[in-house]
Coordinates of C-alpha atoms in Angstrom, one line a residue:
M1 CA -21.7 52.6 78.1
K2 CA -22.1 49.3 80.0
G3 CA -25.7 49.0 78.8
I4 CA -24.5 49.3 75.2
L5 CA -21.8 46.7 75.8
K6 CA -24.2 44.4 77.4
K7 CA -26.7 44.7 74.5
H8 CA -23.9 44.2 71.9
L9 CA -21.8 41.7 73.8
P10 CA -22.3 38.9 71.3
E11 CA -21.1 41.1 68.5
F12 CA -18.1 42.3 70.5
V13 CA -17.1 38.8 71.5
Y14 CA -17.7 37.3 68.1
G15 CA -16.1 40.2 66.1
S16 CA -13.1 40.7 68.4
T17 CA -12.3 37.0 68.8
D18 CA -12.6 36.2 65.1
G19 CA -10.6 39.3 64.2
T20 CA -7.8 38.4 66.6
V21 CA -7.9 34.7 65.5
T22 CA -7.9 35.3 61.8
T23 CA -5.4 38.1 61.8
F24 CA -3.1 36.1 64.1
A25 CA -3.7 33.1 61.9
V26 CA -2.6 35.0 58.8
A27 CA 0.5 36.3 60.6
A28 CA 1.3 32.9 62.1
G29 CA 0.8 31.1 58.9
A30 CA 3.1 33.5 57.0
V31 CA 5.7 33.4 59.8
G32 CA 5.4 29.6 60.0
A33 CA 6.0 29.4 56.3
G34 CA 9.1 31.7 56.6
L35 CA 7.7 34.6 54.6
P36 CA 9.1 38.1 55.0
F37 CA 7.6 40.5 57.5
S38 CA 6.4 42.7 54.6
V39 CA 4.1 39.8 53.5
V40 CA 2.8 39.5 57.0
V41 CA 1.9 43.2 57.0
I42 CA 0.3 43.1 53.6
L43 CA -1.7 39.9 54.2
G44 CA -2.6 41.0 57.8
V45 CA -4.0 44.4 56.9
A46 CA -5.8 43.1 53.8
N47 CA -7.3 40.3 55.8
L48 CA -8.2 42.6 58.7
F49 CA -10.4 44.9 56.6
S50 CA -11.8 42.5 54.1
D51 CA -12.7 39.8 56.7
G52 CA -14.0 42.5 59.0
F53 CA -16.3 43.8 56.3
S54 CA -17.3 40.3 55.4
M55 CA -18.3 39.5 59.0
A56 CA -20.1 42.8 59.4
S57 CA -22.1 42.3 56.2
S58 CA -22.9 38.7 57.1
N59 CA -24.0 39.8 60.5
Y60 CA -26.3 42.4 58.9
L61 CA -27.8 39.9 56.5
S62 CA -28.2 37.4 59.3
E63 CA -30.0 40.0 61.5
L64 CA -32.3 40.9 58.6
S65 CA -33.2 37.2 58.4
K66 CA -34.8 37.4 61.8
E67 CA -38.4 38.4 62.2
N68 CA -39.2 42.1 63.0
V69 CA -35.6 43.3 63.3
P70 CA -35.4 46.9 62.3
R71 CA -32.7 47.7 59.6
R72 CA -31.2 50.3 62.0
E73 CA -30.6 47.6 64.7
A74 CA -29.2 45.2 62.1
L75 CA -26.9 48.0 60.9
N76 CA -25.8 48.8 64.5
N77 CA -25.0 45.1 65.1
A78 CA -23.0 44.9 61.9
L79 CA -21.1 48.1 62.8
I80 CA -20.2 46.8 66.3
T81 CA -19.0 43.6 64.7
F82 CA -16.8 45.5 62.3
I83 CA -15.4 47.8 64.9
S84 CA -14.7 45.0 67.3
F85 CA -13.1 42.9 64.5
V86 CA -10.8 45.6 63.3
S87 CA -9.9 47.3 66.7
V88 CA -9.0 44.1 68.6
G89 CA -8.1 42.1 65.4
M90 CA -5.2 44.6 64.6
V91 CA -3.3 43.5 67.8
P92 CA -1.5 40.6 66.2
I93 CA 0.0 42.7 63.4
I94 CA 1.0 45.7 65.5
P95 CA 4.6 44.4 66.0
F96 CA 5.1 43.9 62.3
I97 CA 3.7 47.3 61.4
F98 CA 5.9 48.9 64.1
Y99 CA 8.9 47.1 62.6
F100 CA 8.4 48.9 59.3
I101 CA 7.2 52.3 60.5
S102 CA 10.0 52.7 63.1
G103 CA 12.8 51.1 61.0
Y104 CA 13.8 49.4 64.2
K105 CA 15.0 45.9 63.4
F106 CA 14.2 43.2 65.8
N107 CA 13.9 39.4 65.4
N108 CA 11.3 38.8 68.1
A109 CA 8.3 40.4 66.4
F110 CA 6.5 37.0 66.4
L111 CA 7.1 36.5 70.1
I112 CA 5.7 39.9 70.8
T113 CA 2.8 39.1 68.6
L114 CA 2.2 35.9 70.6
I115 CA 2.2 37.9 73.9
L116 CA 0.0 40.7 72.6
T117 CA -2.5 38.2 71.0
A118 CA -2.7 36.3 74.3
I119 CA -3.4 39.6 76.1
A120 CA -6.1 40.4 73.5
F121 CA -7.8 37.0 74.2
L122 CA -7.6 37.6 77.9
F123 CA -9.1 41.1 77.4
I124 CA -12.0 39.6 75.5
G125 CA -12.6 37.0 78.2
Y126 CA -12.4 39.7 80.9
V127 CA -14.9 41.9 79.2
R128 CA -17.3 39.0 78.6
G129 CA -16.9 37.9 82.2
R130 CA -17.5 41.4 83.6
V131 CA -20.5 42.1 81.5
V132 CA -22.3 38.8 82.2
K133 CA -21.2 38.9 85.8
T134 CA -19.7 35.5 85.8
K135 CA -18.5 33.8 89.0
S136 CA -15.0 33.3 87.6
I137 CA -13.4 35.9 85.4
L138 CA -10.4 33.6 85.4
L139 CA -12.5 31.0 83.7
T140 CA -13.8 33.3 81.0
C141 CA -10.3 34.7 80.3
S142 CA -8.9 31.2 80.2
L143 CA -11.6 29.9 77.8
S144 CA -11.0 32.8 75.4
L145 CA -7.3 32.3 75.6
F146 CA -7.6 28.5 75.0
V147 CA -10.1 28.8 72.1
G148 CA -8.2 31.6 70.4
G149 CA -4.8 30.1 71.0
F150 CA -5.8 26.7 69.7
A151 CA -7.2 28.2 66.5
A152 CA -4.0 30.3 66.1
A153 CA -1.7 27.2 66.7
I154 CA -3.5 25.3 63.9
S155 CA -2.7 28.1 61.5
Y156 CA 1.0 28.3 62.5
F157 CA 1.6 24.6 62.2
I158 CA -0.2 24.3 58.9
G159 CA 1.9 27.2 57.6
A160 CA 5.1 25.5 58.8
F161 CA 4.0 22.1 57.4
L162 CA 3.0 23.5 54.0
S163 CA 6.1 25.6 53.7
K164 CA 8.1 22.3 53.7
I165 CA 6.0 21.0 50.9
V166 CA 5.4 24.1 48.7
I167 CA 8.7 26.0 49.2
S168 CA 11.4 23.5 48.3

């Protein structure tokens, strides 16, 4: 298993980070704009699968652009990208999905999303650090958290700002 992860680490890091960032960005933008949770779920799930497919197919075409890359290897890389994108990228919308499935009403879904998303970024950094045998797992975790958190913050604040202009 570790050999497979090492071979496909770039696809895992790229797919899972982008999946988490973009799904959180959709959720954060919608919450920042004051949209209902139902919109967060719809946009989040639609984004998760369409963007995951887009990344995987782009990865596939990119791999085929290299010399002497077998189609099977390109397909495997694309599949790892998609699975990583969707499996880790779903983390930011889990609280919103739970909200609807359970019927349990809570006002802190976004706070829970923030915490779970931070944990997802730390997990990505941890896996990357372990596989490449970095001297500082804390550094790889922190870097993943910083990069992902910064991208997510951009979306939240743009959503909040635009909601003041568009929704008046």
